[in-house]
Short mmCIF file of C-alpha atoms and ligand atoms in Angstrom, two decimals:
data_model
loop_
_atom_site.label_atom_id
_atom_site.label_comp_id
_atom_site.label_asym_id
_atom_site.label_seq_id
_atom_site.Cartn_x
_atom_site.Cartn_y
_atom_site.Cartn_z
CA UNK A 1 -12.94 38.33 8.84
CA UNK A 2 -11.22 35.15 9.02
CA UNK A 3 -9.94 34.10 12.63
CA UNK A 4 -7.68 31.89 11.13
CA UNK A 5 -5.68 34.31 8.80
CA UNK A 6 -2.83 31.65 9.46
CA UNK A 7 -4.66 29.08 7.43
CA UNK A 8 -6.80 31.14 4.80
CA UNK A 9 -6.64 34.43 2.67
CA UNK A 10 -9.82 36.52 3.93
CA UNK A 11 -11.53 38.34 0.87
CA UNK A 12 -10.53 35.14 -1.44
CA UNK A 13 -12.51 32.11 -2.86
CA UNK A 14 -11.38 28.49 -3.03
CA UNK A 15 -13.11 26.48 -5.70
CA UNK A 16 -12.35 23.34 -4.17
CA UNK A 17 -13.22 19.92 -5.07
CA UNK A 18 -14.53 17.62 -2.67
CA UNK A 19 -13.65 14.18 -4.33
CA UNK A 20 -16.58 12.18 -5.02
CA UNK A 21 -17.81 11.55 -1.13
CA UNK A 22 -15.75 9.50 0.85
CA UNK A 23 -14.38 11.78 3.74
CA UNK A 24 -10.93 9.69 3.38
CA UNK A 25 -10.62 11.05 0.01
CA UNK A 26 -10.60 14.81 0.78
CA UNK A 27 -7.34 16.13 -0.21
CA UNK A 28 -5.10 17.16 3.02
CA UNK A 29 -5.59 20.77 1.57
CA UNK A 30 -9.33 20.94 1.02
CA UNK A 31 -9.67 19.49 4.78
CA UNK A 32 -7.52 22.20 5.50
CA UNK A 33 -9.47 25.20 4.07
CA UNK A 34 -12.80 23.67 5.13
CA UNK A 35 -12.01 23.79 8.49
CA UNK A 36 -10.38 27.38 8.22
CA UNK A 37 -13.31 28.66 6.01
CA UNK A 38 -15.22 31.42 7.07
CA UNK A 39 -18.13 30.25 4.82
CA UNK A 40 -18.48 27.02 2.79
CA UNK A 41 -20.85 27.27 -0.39
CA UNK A 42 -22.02 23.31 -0.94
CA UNK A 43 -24.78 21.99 -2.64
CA UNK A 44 -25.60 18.16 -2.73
CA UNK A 45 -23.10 16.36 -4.48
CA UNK A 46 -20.26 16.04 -2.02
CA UNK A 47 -22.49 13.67 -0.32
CA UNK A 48 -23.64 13.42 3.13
CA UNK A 49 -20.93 12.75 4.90
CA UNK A 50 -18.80 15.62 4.37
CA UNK A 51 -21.71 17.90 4.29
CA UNK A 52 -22.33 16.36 7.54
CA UNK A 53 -18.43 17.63 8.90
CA UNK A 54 -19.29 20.70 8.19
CA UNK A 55 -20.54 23.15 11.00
CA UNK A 56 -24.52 24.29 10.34
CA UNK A 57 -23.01 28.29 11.64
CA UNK A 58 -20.75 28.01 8.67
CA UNK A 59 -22.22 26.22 5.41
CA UNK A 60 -24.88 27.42 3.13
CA UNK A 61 -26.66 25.06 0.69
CA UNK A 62 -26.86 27.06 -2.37
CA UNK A 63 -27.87 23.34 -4.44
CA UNK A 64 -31.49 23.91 -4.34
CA UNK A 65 -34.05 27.34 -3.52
CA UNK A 66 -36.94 26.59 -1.33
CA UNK A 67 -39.34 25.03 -3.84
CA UNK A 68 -36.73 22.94 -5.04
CA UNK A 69 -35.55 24.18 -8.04
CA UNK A 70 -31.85 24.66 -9.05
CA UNK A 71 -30.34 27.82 -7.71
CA UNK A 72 -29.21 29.88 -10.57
CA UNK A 73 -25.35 30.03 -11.09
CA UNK A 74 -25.74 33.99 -11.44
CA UNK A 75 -27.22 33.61 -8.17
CA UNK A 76 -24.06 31.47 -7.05
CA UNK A 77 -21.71 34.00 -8.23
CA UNK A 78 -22.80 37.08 -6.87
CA UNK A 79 -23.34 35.61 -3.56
CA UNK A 80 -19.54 34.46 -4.05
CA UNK A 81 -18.09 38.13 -4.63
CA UNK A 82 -20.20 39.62 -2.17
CA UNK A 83 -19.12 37.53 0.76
CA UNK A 84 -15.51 37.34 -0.47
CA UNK A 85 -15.99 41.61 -0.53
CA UNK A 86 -17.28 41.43 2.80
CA UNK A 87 -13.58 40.08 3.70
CA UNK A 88 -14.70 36.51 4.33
CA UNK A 89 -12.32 33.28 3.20
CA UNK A 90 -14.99 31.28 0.96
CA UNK A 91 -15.18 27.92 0.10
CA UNK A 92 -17.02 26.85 -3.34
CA UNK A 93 -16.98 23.27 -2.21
CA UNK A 94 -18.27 21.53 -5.43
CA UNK A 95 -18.28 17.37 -5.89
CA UNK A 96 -15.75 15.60 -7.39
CA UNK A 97 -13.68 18.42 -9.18
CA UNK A 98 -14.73 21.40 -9.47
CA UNK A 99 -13.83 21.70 -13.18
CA UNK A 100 -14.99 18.78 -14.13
CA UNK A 101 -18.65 19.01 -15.44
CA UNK A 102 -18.54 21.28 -12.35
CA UNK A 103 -18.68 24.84 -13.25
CA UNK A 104 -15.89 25.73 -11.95
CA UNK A 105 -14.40 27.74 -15.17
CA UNK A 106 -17.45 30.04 -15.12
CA UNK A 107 -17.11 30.50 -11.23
CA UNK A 108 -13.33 31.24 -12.05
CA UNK A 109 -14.24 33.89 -14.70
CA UNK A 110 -16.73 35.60 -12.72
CA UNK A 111 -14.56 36.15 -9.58
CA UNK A 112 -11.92 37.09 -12.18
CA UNK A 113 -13.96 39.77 -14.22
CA UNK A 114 -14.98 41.03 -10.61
CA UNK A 115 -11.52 41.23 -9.39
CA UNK A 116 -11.62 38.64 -6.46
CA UNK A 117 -8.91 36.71 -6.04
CA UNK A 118 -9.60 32.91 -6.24
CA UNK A 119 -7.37 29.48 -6.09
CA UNK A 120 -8.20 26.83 -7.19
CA UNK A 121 -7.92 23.57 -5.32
CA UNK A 122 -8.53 19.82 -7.89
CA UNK A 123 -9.53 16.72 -6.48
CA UNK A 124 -10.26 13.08 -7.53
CA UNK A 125 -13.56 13.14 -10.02
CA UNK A 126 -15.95 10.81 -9.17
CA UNK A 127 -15.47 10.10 -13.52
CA UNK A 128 -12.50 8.10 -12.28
CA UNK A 129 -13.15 7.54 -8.59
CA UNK A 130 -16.42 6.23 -8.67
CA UNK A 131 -15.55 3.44 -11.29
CA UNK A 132 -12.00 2.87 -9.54
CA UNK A 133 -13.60 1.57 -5.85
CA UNK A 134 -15.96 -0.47 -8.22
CA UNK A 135 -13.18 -2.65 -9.80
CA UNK A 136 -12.75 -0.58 -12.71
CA UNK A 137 -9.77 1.32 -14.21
CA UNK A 138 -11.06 3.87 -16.90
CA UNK A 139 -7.83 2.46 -18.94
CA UNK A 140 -5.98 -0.96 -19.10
CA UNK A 141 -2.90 -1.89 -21.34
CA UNK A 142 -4.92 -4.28 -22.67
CA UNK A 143 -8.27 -2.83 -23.53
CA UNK A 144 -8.30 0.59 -23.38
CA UNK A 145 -5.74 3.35 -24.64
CA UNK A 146 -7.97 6.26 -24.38
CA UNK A 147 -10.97 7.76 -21.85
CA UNK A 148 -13.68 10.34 -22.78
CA UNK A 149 -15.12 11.89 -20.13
CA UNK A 150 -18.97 13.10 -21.50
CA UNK A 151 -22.06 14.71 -20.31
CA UNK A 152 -24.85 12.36 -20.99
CA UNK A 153 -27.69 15.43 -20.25
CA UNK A 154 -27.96 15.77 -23.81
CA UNK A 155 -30.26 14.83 -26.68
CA UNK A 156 -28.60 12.51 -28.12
CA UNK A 157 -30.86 12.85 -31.01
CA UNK A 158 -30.94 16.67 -31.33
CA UNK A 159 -29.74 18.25 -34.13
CA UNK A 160 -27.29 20.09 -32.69
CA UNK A 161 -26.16 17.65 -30.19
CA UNK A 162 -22.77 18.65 -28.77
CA UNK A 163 -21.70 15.10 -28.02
CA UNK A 164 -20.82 13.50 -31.28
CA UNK A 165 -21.60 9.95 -30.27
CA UNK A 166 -20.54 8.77 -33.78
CA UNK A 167 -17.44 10.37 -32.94
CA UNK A 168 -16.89 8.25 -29.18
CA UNK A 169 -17.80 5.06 -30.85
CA UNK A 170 -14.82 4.97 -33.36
CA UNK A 171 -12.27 5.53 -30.56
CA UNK A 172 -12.20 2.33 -29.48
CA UNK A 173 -11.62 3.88 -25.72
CA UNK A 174 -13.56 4.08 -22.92
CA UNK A 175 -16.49 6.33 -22.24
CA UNK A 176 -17.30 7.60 -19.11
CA UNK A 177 -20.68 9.34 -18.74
CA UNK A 178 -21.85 12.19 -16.41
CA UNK A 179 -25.58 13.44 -15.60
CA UNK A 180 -26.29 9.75 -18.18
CA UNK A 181 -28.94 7.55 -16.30
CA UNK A 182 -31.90 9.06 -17.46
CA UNK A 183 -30.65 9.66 -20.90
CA UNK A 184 -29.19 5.88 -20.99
CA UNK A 185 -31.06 4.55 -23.69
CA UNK A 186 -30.82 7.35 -25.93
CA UNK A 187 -26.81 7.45 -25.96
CA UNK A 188 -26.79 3.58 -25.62
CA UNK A 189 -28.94 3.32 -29.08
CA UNK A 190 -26.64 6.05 -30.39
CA UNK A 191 -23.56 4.05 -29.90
CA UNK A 192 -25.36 0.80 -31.16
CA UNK A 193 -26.22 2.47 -34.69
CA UNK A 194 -22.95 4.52 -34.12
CA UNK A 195 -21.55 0.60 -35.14
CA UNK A 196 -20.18 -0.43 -31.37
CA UNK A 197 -20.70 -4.13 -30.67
CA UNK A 198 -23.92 -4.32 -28.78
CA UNK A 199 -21.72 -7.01 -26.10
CA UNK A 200 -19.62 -3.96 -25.17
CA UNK A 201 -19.43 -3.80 -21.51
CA UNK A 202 -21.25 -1.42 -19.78
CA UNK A 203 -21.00 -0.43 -15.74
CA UNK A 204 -23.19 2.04 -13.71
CA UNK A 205 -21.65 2.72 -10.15
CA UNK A 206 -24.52 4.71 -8.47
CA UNK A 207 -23.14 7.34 -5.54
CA UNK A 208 -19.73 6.13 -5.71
CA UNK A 209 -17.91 5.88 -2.27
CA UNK A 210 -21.00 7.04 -0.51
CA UNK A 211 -22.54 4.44 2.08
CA UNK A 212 -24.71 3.02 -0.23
CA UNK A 213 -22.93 2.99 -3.03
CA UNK A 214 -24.58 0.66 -6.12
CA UNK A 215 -23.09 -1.34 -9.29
CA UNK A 216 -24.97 -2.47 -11.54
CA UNK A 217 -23.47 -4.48 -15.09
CA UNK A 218 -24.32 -5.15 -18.45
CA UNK A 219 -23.36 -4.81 -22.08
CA UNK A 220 -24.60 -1.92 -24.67
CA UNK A 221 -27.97 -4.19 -24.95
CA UNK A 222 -29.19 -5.17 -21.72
CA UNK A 223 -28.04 -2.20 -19.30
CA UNK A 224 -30.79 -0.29 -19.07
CA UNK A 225 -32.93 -3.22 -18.07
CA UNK A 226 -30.24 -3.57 -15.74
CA UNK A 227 -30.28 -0.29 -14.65
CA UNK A 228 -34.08 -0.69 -14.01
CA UNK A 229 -34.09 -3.71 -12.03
CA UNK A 230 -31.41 -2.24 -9.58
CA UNK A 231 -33.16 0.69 -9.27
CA UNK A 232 -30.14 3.11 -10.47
CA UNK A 233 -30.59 6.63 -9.87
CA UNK A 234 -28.54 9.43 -9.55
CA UNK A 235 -25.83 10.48 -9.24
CA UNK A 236 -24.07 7.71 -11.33
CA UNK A 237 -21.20 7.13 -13.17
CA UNK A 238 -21.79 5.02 -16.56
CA UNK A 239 -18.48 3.34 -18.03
CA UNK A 240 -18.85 1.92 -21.40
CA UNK A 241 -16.01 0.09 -22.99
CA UNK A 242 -13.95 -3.01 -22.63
CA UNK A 243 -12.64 -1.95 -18.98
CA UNK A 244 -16.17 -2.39 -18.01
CA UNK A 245 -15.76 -6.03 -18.02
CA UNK A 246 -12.44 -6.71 -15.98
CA UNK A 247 -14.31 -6.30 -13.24
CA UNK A 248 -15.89 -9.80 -13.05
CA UNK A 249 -12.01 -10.78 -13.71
CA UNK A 250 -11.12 -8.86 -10.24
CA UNK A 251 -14.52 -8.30 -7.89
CA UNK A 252 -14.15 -11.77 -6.12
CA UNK A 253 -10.75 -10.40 -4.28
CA UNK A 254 -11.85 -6.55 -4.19
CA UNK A 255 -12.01 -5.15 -1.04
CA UNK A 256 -13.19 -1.35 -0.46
CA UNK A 257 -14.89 0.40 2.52
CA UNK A 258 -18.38 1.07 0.31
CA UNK A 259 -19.34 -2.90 0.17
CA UNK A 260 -18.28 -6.16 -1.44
CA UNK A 261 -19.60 -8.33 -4.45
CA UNK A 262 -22.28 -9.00 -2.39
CA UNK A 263 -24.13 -5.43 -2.54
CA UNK A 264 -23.86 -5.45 -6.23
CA UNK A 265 -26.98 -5.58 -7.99
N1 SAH B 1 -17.52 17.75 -10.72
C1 SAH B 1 -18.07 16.42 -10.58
C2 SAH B 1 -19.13 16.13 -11.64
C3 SAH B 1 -20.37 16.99 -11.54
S1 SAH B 1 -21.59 16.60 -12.75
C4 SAH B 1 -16.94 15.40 -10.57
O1 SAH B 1 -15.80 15.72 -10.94
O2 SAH B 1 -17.18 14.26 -10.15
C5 SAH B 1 -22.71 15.59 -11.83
C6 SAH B 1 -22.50 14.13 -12.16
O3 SAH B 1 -21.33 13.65 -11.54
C7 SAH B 1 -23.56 13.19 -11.68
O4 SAH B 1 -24.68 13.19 -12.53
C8 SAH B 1 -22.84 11.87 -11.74
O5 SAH B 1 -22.75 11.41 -13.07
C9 SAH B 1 -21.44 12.27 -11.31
N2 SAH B 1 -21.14 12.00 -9.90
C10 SAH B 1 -20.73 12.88 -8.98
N3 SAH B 1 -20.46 12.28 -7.81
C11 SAH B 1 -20.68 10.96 -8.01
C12 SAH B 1 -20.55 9.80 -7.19
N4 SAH B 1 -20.12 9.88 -5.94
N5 SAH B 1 -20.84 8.61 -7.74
C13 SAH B 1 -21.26 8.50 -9.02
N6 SAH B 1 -21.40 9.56 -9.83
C14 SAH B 1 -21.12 10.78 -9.33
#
């Protein structure tokens, strides 16, 4: 049981969303219920340093099994209902947003269908975030009256692909990319035959607000050449789209807390 029933609901789950790393950019409330937590389910993607605030008596890594590969999610669910039955308060602390290419509607339906009561708690997405502290907004007046947000896992070339590239190129908006450095050049040819101009700007911002965050730039054409030579791996954010090139406009005055021009790539 919780011995801070003050703070937190024992028997109940928060699916809460860390942000995309940056302590500073926990919401007051998920600070809140992290620290009143009986048990906080994590895996790697809030980064390091909030893993790092949380105590080792009360945190379970449920990213990887021993051997390394991915935990199940079936595994991840029943481990949620059973502690929340044993009368713990959980945390499902997930990076960025939890229902944003986060799982968080089948944790939701899961606790629901097993009667556990669950509240759900958003934060920034690192699909806004992470471009953001790098200089770019995901729209601008000028450039950009739409955003799709898009899983770049994906085949681009499968049949049955369920990202209609085709589709994202005639929008004219941005793209924003998820799980998309390794598939890079397949959803960057994609857009090229798709029709989109191949000098379309193109950003990567590589663990976004973590120390060591990484930016590297191009257009359609050259970034994955770009993204070789910096050494981009994940987890990255890819922006393609006009907005992708304000940056240079801006990056000379930008001042964050995860490096300058300088560190870019
Ligand atoms: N729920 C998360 C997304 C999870 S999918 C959110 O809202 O941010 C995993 C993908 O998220 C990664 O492959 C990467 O594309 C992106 N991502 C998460 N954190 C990131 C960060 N700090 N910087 C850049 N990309 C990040």
């Amino acid at each position: 049981m919780s011995d801070n029933a003050s703070d937190v609901d024992s028997g109940t789950v928060y699916l809460v969303g860390s942000g995309p790393g940056d302590p500073d950019l926990l919401t007051v409330k998920a600070k809140r219920l992290l620290e009143a937590a009986d048990v906080v389910l994590h895996d790697k993607l809030p980064g390091p340093e909030i893993i790092d605030m949380l105590p080792e008596d009360r945190r379970e890594d449920v990213g990887k099994r021993a051997g390394g590969e991915r935990t199940p999610q079936s595994e991840i669910n029943e481990r949620l209902v059973e502690l929340a039955r044993e009368g713990n308060a959980v945390v499902r602390l997930k990076g960025g947003d939890s229902f944003v290419f986060g799982r968080g509607g089948e944790e939701a339906e899961y606790l629901a269908a097993h009667d556990v009561p669950f509240e759900v708690v958003p934060a920034v997405t690192s699909a806004i975030g992470a471009p953001a502290v790098a200089g770019i907004p995901v729209t601008h007046r000028d450039h950009a009256s739409s955003v799709s947000f898009v899983t770049g896992h994906e085949d681009p070339t499968k049949e049955e692909s369920a990202v209609d590239w085709d589709a994202l190129a005639a929008t004219g908006g941005t793209i924003v990319v998820l799980m998309g450095v390794g598939r890079l050049p397949d959803y960057t040819k994609a857009l090229l035959e798709a029709g989109m101009a191949p000098e379309t700007p193109v950003a990567l911002v590589e663990r976004g607000t973590w120390p060591g965050q990484q930016v590297a730039t191009g257009t359609l054409e050259t970034i994955v050449d770009a993204r070789d030579e910096a050494g981009i791996s994940p987890p990255a954010i890819t922006v393609i789209g006009d907005v992708a090139g304000t940056r240079e406009s801006i990056v000379d005055c930008l001042r964050t807390d995860y490096g300058t021009a300088e560190d870019e790539a």
